[in-house]
Short mmCIF file of C-alpha atoms and ligand atoms in Angstrom, two decimals:
data_model
loop_
_atom_site.label_atom_id
_atom_site.label_comp_id
_atom_site.label_asym_id
_atom_site.label_seq_id
_atom_site.Cartn_x
_atom_site.Cartn_y
_atom_site.Cartn_z
CA MET A 392 -36.65 -18.62 -197.11
CA THR A 393 -40.26 -18.89 -198.28
CA HIS A 394 -42.73 -16.35 -196.94
CA ASP A 395 -44.41 -19.05 -194.80
CA ALA A 396 -41.07 -19.87 -193.15
CA LYS A 397 -41.23 -16.47 -191.45
CA LYS A 398 -44.77 -17.13 -190.20
CA ILE A 399 -45.66 -18.86 -187.00
CA SER A 400 -48.83 -19.38 -185.02
CA VAL A 401 -48.75 -19.83 -181.26
CA LEU A 402 -51.75 -21.35 -179.50
CA GLY A 403 -51.67 -20.88 -175.75
CA LEU A 404 -50.31 -17.72 -174.16
CA GLY A 405 -49.69 -18.76 -170.60
CA ALA A 406 -46.33 -17.88 -169.08
CA MET A 407 -44.52 -20.25 -171.45
CA GLY A 408 -46.48 -19.78 -174.69
CA ALA A 409 -46.25 -15.98 -174.33
CA ALA A 410 -42.47 -16.22 -173.82
CA PHE A 411 -42.16 -18.30 -177.00
CA ALA A 412 -44.33 -15.87 -178.98
CA ARG A 413 -42.30 -12.89 -177.73
CA ALA A 414 -39.03 -14.53 -178.75
CA TRP A 415 -40.30 -15.02 -182.32
CA LEU A 416 -41.68 -11.48 -182.45
CA ALA A 417 -38.32 -10.12 -181.31
CA ALA A 418 -36.61 -12.14 -184.05
CA GLY A 419 -38.81 -10.57 -186.71
CA TYR A 420 -41.26 -13.41 -187.32
CA GLU A 421 -44.85 -12.79 -188.34
CA VAL A 422 -46.59 -14.24 -185.29
CA THR A 423 -50.29 -15.05 -185.03
CA VAL A 424 -51.49 -15.80 -181.52
CA TRP A 425 -54.58 -17.30 -179.96
CA ASN A 426 -55.49 -17.83 -176.33
CA ARG A 427 -58.70 -19.03 -174.68
CA THR A 428 -58.73 -15.93 -172.47
CA GLY A 429 -58.51 -13.15 -175.03
CA SER A 430 -56.92 -10.53 -172.78
CA ARG A 431 -53.62 -12.45 -172.81
CA ALA A 432 -53.54 -12.24 -176.61
CA GLU A 433 -54.32 -8.52 -176.57
CA ALA A 434 -51.19 -7.91 -174.51
CA LEU A 435 -49.15 -9.41 -177.35
CA ALA A 436 -50.99 -7.43 -180.03
CA GLY A 437 -49.25 -4.34 -178.67
CA GLU A 438 -45.95 -6.05 -179.40
CA GLY A 439 -46.77 -6.77 -183.03
CA ALA A 440 -48.62 -10.09 -182.95
CA GLN A 441 -51.69 -10.76 -185.08
CA VAL A 442 -54.52 -11.87 -182.81
CA ALA A 443 -56.74 -14.67 -184.10
CA ALA A 444 -60.33 -14.83 -182.87
CA THR A 445 -60.36 -18.62 -182.84
CA ALA A 446 -57.86 -21.48 -182.72
CA ALA A 447 -58.94 -22.45 -186.26
CA GLU A 448 -58.12 -18.96 -187.50
CA ALA A 449 -54.66 -19.12 -185.91
CA VAL A 450 -53.95 -22.52 -187.45
CA GLY A 451 -55.18 -21.26 -190.81
CA ALA A 452 -52.83 -18.25 -190.76
CA GLY A 453 -50.06 -20.23 -192.48
CA GLY A 454 -46.63 -21.38 -191.38
CA LEU A 455 -45.73 -23.56 -188.45
CA VAL A 456 -48.28 -24.13 -185.68
CA VAL A 457 -46.90 -24.25 -182.13
CA VAL A 458 -49.15 -25.38 -179.30
CA CYS A 459 -48.26 -24.60 -175.69
CA LEU A 460 -51.23 -25.37 -173.46
CA LEU A 461 -51.62 -26.63 -169.93
CA ASP A 462 -51.83 -30.35 -170.68
CA ASP A 463 -52.67 -32.91 -173.34
CA ALA A 464 -56.41 -32.73 -172.59
CA SER A 465 -56.47 -29.00 -173.35
CA VAL A 466 -54.65 -29.65 -176.65
CA GLY A 467 -57.36 -32.16 -177.63
CA GLU A 468 -60.05 -29.71 -176.63
CA VAL A 469 -58.59 -26.72 -178.47
CA LEU A 470 -57.83 -28.56 -181.73
CA ALA A 471 -60.87 -30.86 -181.74
CA ASP A 472 -62.64 -29.24 -184.67
CA VAL A 473 -59.70 -27.48 -186.31
CA GLU A 474 -58.65 -28.39 -189.87
CA LEU A 475 -55.06 -29.66 -189.69
CA LEU A 476 -54.62 -31.13 -193.18
CA GLY A 477 -51.12 -30.36 -194.51
CA LYS A 478 -50.10 -28.49 -191.34
CA GLY A 479 -46.85 -28.78 -189.43
CA LEU A 480 -47.82 -29.10 -185.77
CA VAL A 481 -45.32 -28.67 -182.94
CA ASN A 482 -46.71 -29.47 -179.52
CA VAL A 483 -44.52 -28.26 -176.65
CA THR A 484 -47.19 -28.91 -174.05
CA THR A 485 -45.85 -31.21 -171.32
CA SER A 486 -47.23 -34.72 -171.72
CA THR A 487 -46.37 -38.35 -171.03
CA PRO A 488 -44.62 -40.38 -173.76
CA GLY A 489 -47.85 -42.35 -174.25
CA GLN A 490 -49.91 -39.18 -174.67
CA ALA A 491 -47.35 -37.89 -177.18
CA ARG A 492 -47.64 -41.07 -179.27
CA GLU A 493 -51.43 -40.94 -179.19
CA ARG A 494 -51.41 -37.25 -180.10
CA ALA A 495 -49.07 -37.97 -183.03
CA GLU A 496 -51.43 -40.68 -184.33
CA TRP A 497 -54.32 -38.30 -183.84
CA ALA A 498 -52.47 -35.61 -185.84
CA ALA A 499 -51.50 -38.07 -188.60
CA ALA A 500 -55.13 -39.13 -188.94
CA ARG A 501 -55.90 -35.45 -189.62
CA GLY A 502 -53.15 -35.15 -192.23
CA ALA A 503 -50.69 -33.12 -190.12
CA ARG A 504 -46.98 -33.70 -189.59
CA TYR A 505 -46.17 -33.72 -185.90
CA LEU A 506 -43.30 -32.94 -183.56
CA ASP A 507 -43.53 -33.30 -179.82
CA GLY A 508 -41.46 -31.08 -177.53
CA GLY A 509 -40.37 -31.11 -173.90
CA ILE A 510 -39.21 -27.73 -172.62
CA MET A 511 -36.16 -27.71 -170.36
CA ALA A 512 -36.47 -24.14 -169.12
CA VAL A 513 -38.63 -21.75 -167.16
CA PRO A 514 -40.23 -18.79 -168.99
CA PRO A 515 -37.61 -16.11 -168.12
CA MET A 516 -34.96 -18.29 -169.83
CA ILE A 517 -36.81 -18.29 -173.16
CA GLY A 518 -35.33 -16.05 -175.85
CA SER A 519 -31.96 -15.72 -174.06
CA PRO A 520 -29.47 -18.04 -175.77
CA GLU A 521 -27.03 -17.69 -172.86
CA SER A 522 -29.59 -19.07 -170.37
CA GLY A 523 -29.03 -22.69 -171.39
CA ALA A 524 -32.72 -23.17 -172.19
CA TYR A 525 -33.48 -25.92 -174.67
CA VAL A 526 -36.33 -28.08 -175.92
CA PHE A 527 -36.23 -31.82 -176.60
CA TYR A 528 -37.98 -32.65 -179.88
CA SER A 529 -39.04 -36.01 -181.27
CA GLY A 530 -41.24 -37.16 -184.13
CA SER A 531 -41.18 -36.23 -187.81
CA PRO A 532 -37.51 -35.83 -188.81
CA GLU A 533 -38.57 -33.94 -191.94
CA LEU A 534 -40.59 -31.42 -189.97
CA PHE A 535 -37.71 -30.91 -187.54
CA ALA A 536 -35.16 -30.47 -190.34
CA ALA A 537 -37.40 -28.00 -192.16
CA HIS A 538 -37.97 -25.83 -189.06
CA ARG A 539 -34.84 -26.34 -187.03
CA ASP A 540 -33.80 -22.67 -187.32
CA VAL A 541 -37.25 -21.34 -186.40
CA LEU A 542 -37.47 -23.67 -183.42
CA GLY A 543 -34.00 -22.60 -182.31
CA VAL A 544 -35.11 -18.97 -181.78
CA PRO A 545 -36.80 -19.26 -178.35
CA ALA A 546 -34.44 -21.93 -177.00
CA GLY A 547 -31.85 -24.46 -178.10
CA THR A 548 -33.09 -27.63 -179.81
CA ARG A 549 -32.21 -31.26 -179.10
CA TYR A 550 -33.78 -33.76 -181.47
CA VAL A 551 -34.00 -37.12 -179.70
CA GLY A 552 -35.46 -39.38 -182.34
CA GLU A 553 -38.29 -40.46 -184.54
CA ASP A 554 -40.10 -42.23 -181.67
CA VAL A 555 -42.42 -39.37 -180.87
CA GLY A 556 -42.56 -40.31 -177.17
CA SER A 557 -38.83 -39.76 -176.78
CA ALA A 558 -38.91 -36.01 -176.06
CA ALA A 559 -41.50 -36.46 -173.31
CA LEU A 560 -39.54 -39.35 -171.84
CA HIS A 561 -36.32 -37.31 -171.72
CA ASP A 562 -38.20 -34.33 -170.32
CA VAL A 563 -39.98 -36.30 -167.61
CA ALA A 564 -36.84 -38.24 -166.65
CA LEU A 565 -34.98 -34.98 -166.03
CA LEU A 566 -37.95 -33.45 -164.21
CA SER A 567 -38.23 -36.56 -162.05
CA ALA A 568 -34.56 -36.29 -161.08
CA MET A 569 -35.13 -32.64 -160.25
CA THR A 570 -38.15 -33.57 -158.13
CA GLY A 571 -36.01 -35.94 -156.09
CA MET A 572 -33.37 -33.27 -155.72
CA PHE A 573 -35.87 -30.70 -154.42
CA ALA A 574 -37.33 -33.32 -152.08
CA GLY A 575 -33.83 -33.59 -150.60
CA VAL A 576 -33.47 -29.81 -150.53
CA SER A 577 -36.79 -29.51 -148.66
CA HIS A 578 -35.68 -32.05 -146.08
CA ALA A 579 -32.35 -30.29 -145.63
CA PHE A 580 -34.01 -26.89 -145.10
CA ALA A 581 -36.40 -28.51 -142.61
CA LEU A 582 -33.44 -29.88 -140.65
CA MET A 583 -31.73 -26.48 -140.63
CA ARG A 584 -34.83 -24.50 -139.65
CA GLY A 585 -34.08 -22.76 -136.39
CA ALA A 586 -30.34 -23.41 -136.66
CA GLU A 587 -27.86 -20.56 -136.36
CA VAL A 588 -27.08 -20.45 -140.06
CA ALA A 589 -29.35 -18.27 -142.23
CA PRO A 590 -31.27 -20.06 -145.03
CA ARG A 591 -29.43 -18.07 -147.72
CA GLU A 592 -26.07 -19.00 -146.33
CA PHE A 593 -27.10 -22.63 -146.09
CA ALA A 594 -28.44 -22.53 -149.67
CA GLY A 595 -24.93 -21.67 -150.82
CA LEU A 596 -23.63 -24.81 -149.14
CA LEU A 597 -26.44 -26.87 -150.65
CA VAL A 598 -25.76 -25.69 -154.18
CA GLU A 599 -22.04 -26.32 -153.78
CA TRP A 600 -22.57 -29.85 -152.42
CA LEU A 601 -25.22 -30.90 -154.96
CA THR A 602 -23.05 -29.57 -157.78
CA ALA A 603 -20.10 -31.60 -156.49
CA MET A 604 -22.20 -34.77 -156.18
CA ALA A 605 -24.14 -34.56 -159.47
CA PRO A 606 -21.29 -35.92 -161.65
CA TYR A 607 -21.54 -39.24 -159.76
CA ALA A 608 -24.49 -39.93 -162.08
CA ASN A 609 -21.81 -40.73 -164.68
CA GLY A 610 -20.49 -43.55 -162.51
CA GLY A 611 -23.99 -45.00 -162.25
CA ALA A 612 -24.29 -44.86 -166.04
CA ALA A 613 -21.01 -46.77 -166.45
CA GLN A 614 -22.29 -49.42 -164.03
CA LEU A 615 -25.58 -49.77 -165.92
CA GLU A 616 -23.74 -50.07 -169.23
CA THR A 617 -21.28 -52.72 -168.01
CA GLY A 618 -23.72 -54.55 -165.74
CA ASP A 619 -21.06 -54.34 -163.01
CA TYR A 620 -22.75 -52.38 -160.24
CA ALA A 621 -19.63 -52.51 -158.05
CA LEU A 622 -17.53 -50.80 -160.73
CA GLY A 623 -15.60 -47.84 -159.29
CA VAL A 624 -17.71 -47.71 -156.12
CA THR A 625 -16.41 -45.16 -153.63
CA SER A 626 -19.30 -45.29 -151.14
CA ASN A 627 -20.72 -48.76 -150.74
CA LEU A 628 -24.29 -49.69 -149.95
CA ALA A 629 -23.50 -51.39 -146.64
CA MET A 630 -21.92 -48.19 -145.37
CA MET A 631 -24.70 -45.99 -146.75
CA VAL A 632 -27.49 -48.06 -145.21
CA GLU A 633 -25.68 -47.77 -141.89
CA GLY A 634 -25.44 -44.01 -142.51
CA ASN A 635 -29.18 -43.85 -143.16
CA GLY A 636 -29.69 -44.58 -139.48
CA THR A 637 -27.82 -41.39 -138.64
CA LEU A 638 -29.95 -39.43 -141.12
CA LEU A 639 -33.16 -40.80 -139.59
CA ARG A 640 -32.03 -40.23 -136.00
CA THR A 641 -31.04 -36.66 -136.85
CA ALA A 642 -34.48 -36.05 -138.36
CA GLU A 643 -36.00 -37.42 -135.14
CA GLU A 644 -33.76 -35.18 -132.97
CA GLN A 645 -34.64 -32.11 -135.03
CA GLY A 646 -38.37 -32.90 -135.06
CA VAL A 647 -38.46 -33.41 -138.85
CA SER A 648 -40.55 -36.02 -140.64
CA PRO A 649 -38.49 -38.61 -142.52
CA GLU A 650 -41.29 -39.17 -145.06
CA LEU A 651 -39.30 -37.86 -148.02
CA LEU A 652 -36.14 -39.82 -147.19
CA ARG A 653 -37.68 -43.09 -146.15
CA PRO A 654 -38.83 -44.56 -149.53
CA PHE A 655 -35.34 -44.43 -151.04
CA MET A 656 -33.85 -45.88 -147.87
CA VAL A 657 -36.27 -48.82 -147.99
CA LEU A 658 -35.07 -49.66 -151.50
CA MET A 659 -31.42 -49.41 -150.44
CA GLU A 660 -32.14 -51.78 -147.54
CA ARG A 661 -33.83 -54.28 -149.88
CA ARG A 662 -30.84 -54.31 -152.19
CA LEU A 663 -28.47 -54.74 -149.25
CA ALA A 664 -30.60 -57.58 -147.86
CA ALA A 665 -30.28 -59.29 -151.28
CA GLY A 666 -26.49 -59.41 -150.73
CA HIS A 667 -25.25 -56.37 -152.68
CA GLY A 668 -23.43 -54.48 -149.94
CA GLU A 669 -20.36 -53.90 -152.12
CA GLU A 670 -22.36 -51.94 -154.71
CA GLY A 671 -23.42 -48.30 -154.66
CA THR A 672 -27.08 -47.35 -155.22
CA THR A 673 -27.37 -48.40 -158.88
CA GLY A 674 -29.14 -51.65 -157.98
CA VAL A 675 -32.12 -49.54 -156.91
CA VAL A 676 -32.72 -48.88 -160.62
CA ASP A 677 -33.53 -52.57 -161.11
CA LEU A 678 -35.79 -52.65 -158.07
CA LEU A 679 -37.81 -49.78 -159.51
CA ARG A 680 -38.36 -51.35 -162.93
CA ARG A 681 -41.71 -53.14 -163.10
CA ARG A 682 -41.08 -54.32 -166.65
CA VAL A 683 -37.86 -55.92 -167.80
CA GLY A 684 -36.04 -54.29 -170.75
P1 NDP B 1998 -49.99 -21.44 -167.71
O1 NDP B 1998 -50.81 -21.99 -166.62
O2 NDP B 1998 -49.33 -20.12 -167.53
O3 NDP B 1998 -50.87 -21.35 -169.04
C1 NDP B 1998 -51.72 -22.42 -169.42
C2 NDP B 1998 -52.23 -22.14 -170.80
O4 NDP B 1998 -53.12 -23.22 -171.18
C3 NDP B 1998 -53.04 -20.86 -170.91
O5 NDP B 1998 -52.88 -20.33 -172.20
C4 NDP B 1998 -54.46 -21.39 -170.70
O6 NDP B 1998 -55.45 -20.54 -171.25
C5 NDP B 1998 -54.38 -22.65 -171.51
N1 NDP B 1998 -55.42 -23.62 -171.18
C6 NDP B 1998 -55.53 -24.40 -170.08
N2 NDP B 1998 -56.59 -25.21 -170.17
C7 NDP B 1998 -57.19 -24.93 -171.36
C8 NDP B 1998 -58.32 -25.43 -172.02
N3 NDP B 1998 -59.07 -26.40 -171.50
N4 NDP B 1998 -58.62 -24.91 -173.23
C9 NDP B 1998 -57.87 -23.93 -173.78
N5 NDP B 1998 -56.77 -23.41 -173.20
C10 NDP B 1998 -56.44 -23.92 -171.99
O7 NDP B 1998 -48.91 -22.56 -168.07
P2 NDP B 1998 -47.50 -22.38 -168.78
O8 NDP B 1998 -47.61 -21.47 -169.93
O9 NDP B 1998 -46.48 -22.11 -167.72
O10 NDP B 1998 -47.26 -23.88 -169.28
C11 NDP B 1998 -47.66 -24.29 -170.59
C12 NDP B 1998 -46.98 -25.62 -170.86
O11 NDP B 1998 -45.57 -25.45 -170.78
C13 NDP B 1998 -47.37 -26.71 -169.85
O12 NDP B 1998 -47.55 -27.94 -170.51
C14 NDP B 1998 -46.16 -26.73 -168.93
O13 NDP B 1998 -45.97 -28.00 -168.34
C15 NDP B 1998 -45.03 -26.41 -169.91
N6 NDP B 1998 -43.85 -25.91 -169.21
C16 NDP B 1998 -43.95 -24.85 -168.36
C17 NDP B 1998 -42.84 -24.44 -167.64
C18 NDP B 1998 -42.92 -23.28 -166.69
O14 NDP B 1998 -41.99 -23.15 -165.88
N7 NDP B 1998 -43.92 -22.44 -166.77
C19 NDP B 1998 -41.55 -25.14 -167.75
C20 NDP B 1998 -41.53 -26.20 -168.75
C21 NDP B 1998 -42.66 -26.58 -169.40
P3 NDP B 1998 -56.12 -19.35 -170.35
O15 NDP B 1998 -55.18 -18.21 -170.41
O16 NDP B 1998 -57.40 -19.12 -171.05
O17 NDP B 1998 -56.29 -19.93 -168.96
#
């Protein structure tokens, strides 16, 4: 290992950036840190990090440069006047696929190799291999191959291709699914508010049920791959749309707004009205797509 391979600079010491920096410090890396609000960097100095006075100084310290800021705009702001020629830049700031592609072009124009990352974890999971934390990476295959071990210290790594937007797309797709899940969880808690069962007890039922249902995503994938949306259907759309009425009436009875449930139901009804009552819900995927392909 060259000396630089044990060096890493982390820009951005929010909850996530600080967790990344700590994981590398714990693994014996020479870590240089920078943060807009200096006090956050000082906290890491006590744990062995070198504190850079400016972002440019941190980037100039040698080794891989990891950026973990709030959003793409803050990345542009922080690196605007920083010399990046010859640098390996890994940006784990959450962004859209389009922003990732633009940022990669921006980095290439400055002579840097670029990897984009999408973090599938919350900060307490970072640095604990058993937590299941991982990061999607996409972009320069050479940069990923050269730093795979370093990047694997804070969390697992999943390289998802040379198209630099791919990591963000995977990340946002999973986050979007999670958002829908928590929308459902919120509605369920609202229904159960005031019921005899305690929220914690009900949460146990929720987790058990959602865990049992989640694998049905595999059936949807098989339908999308074969184009046969009725393949292996166990709960058909005609029945489910009928069932929606019960869900809506129950919300009404319990004094709960149906505003989270309703949009998905409207799509199910449209697909049923188009004559697809024998399918499950996979046809909704096509209704959502604004562009074909
Ligand atoms: P925090 O809000 O804790 O930290 C934000 C960081 O961005 C701070 O270092 C802040 O600096 C810096 N920052 C914000 N705006 C600017 C700016 N204009 N110029 C310079 N620095 C700026 O966020 P997290 O650390 O939690 O998140 C960082 C990234 O990680 C985000 O993209 C987030 O989506 C992603 N992520 C976070 C997860 C989480 O659960 N926390 C999970 C998965 C991904 P300062 O201290 O000066 O305010």
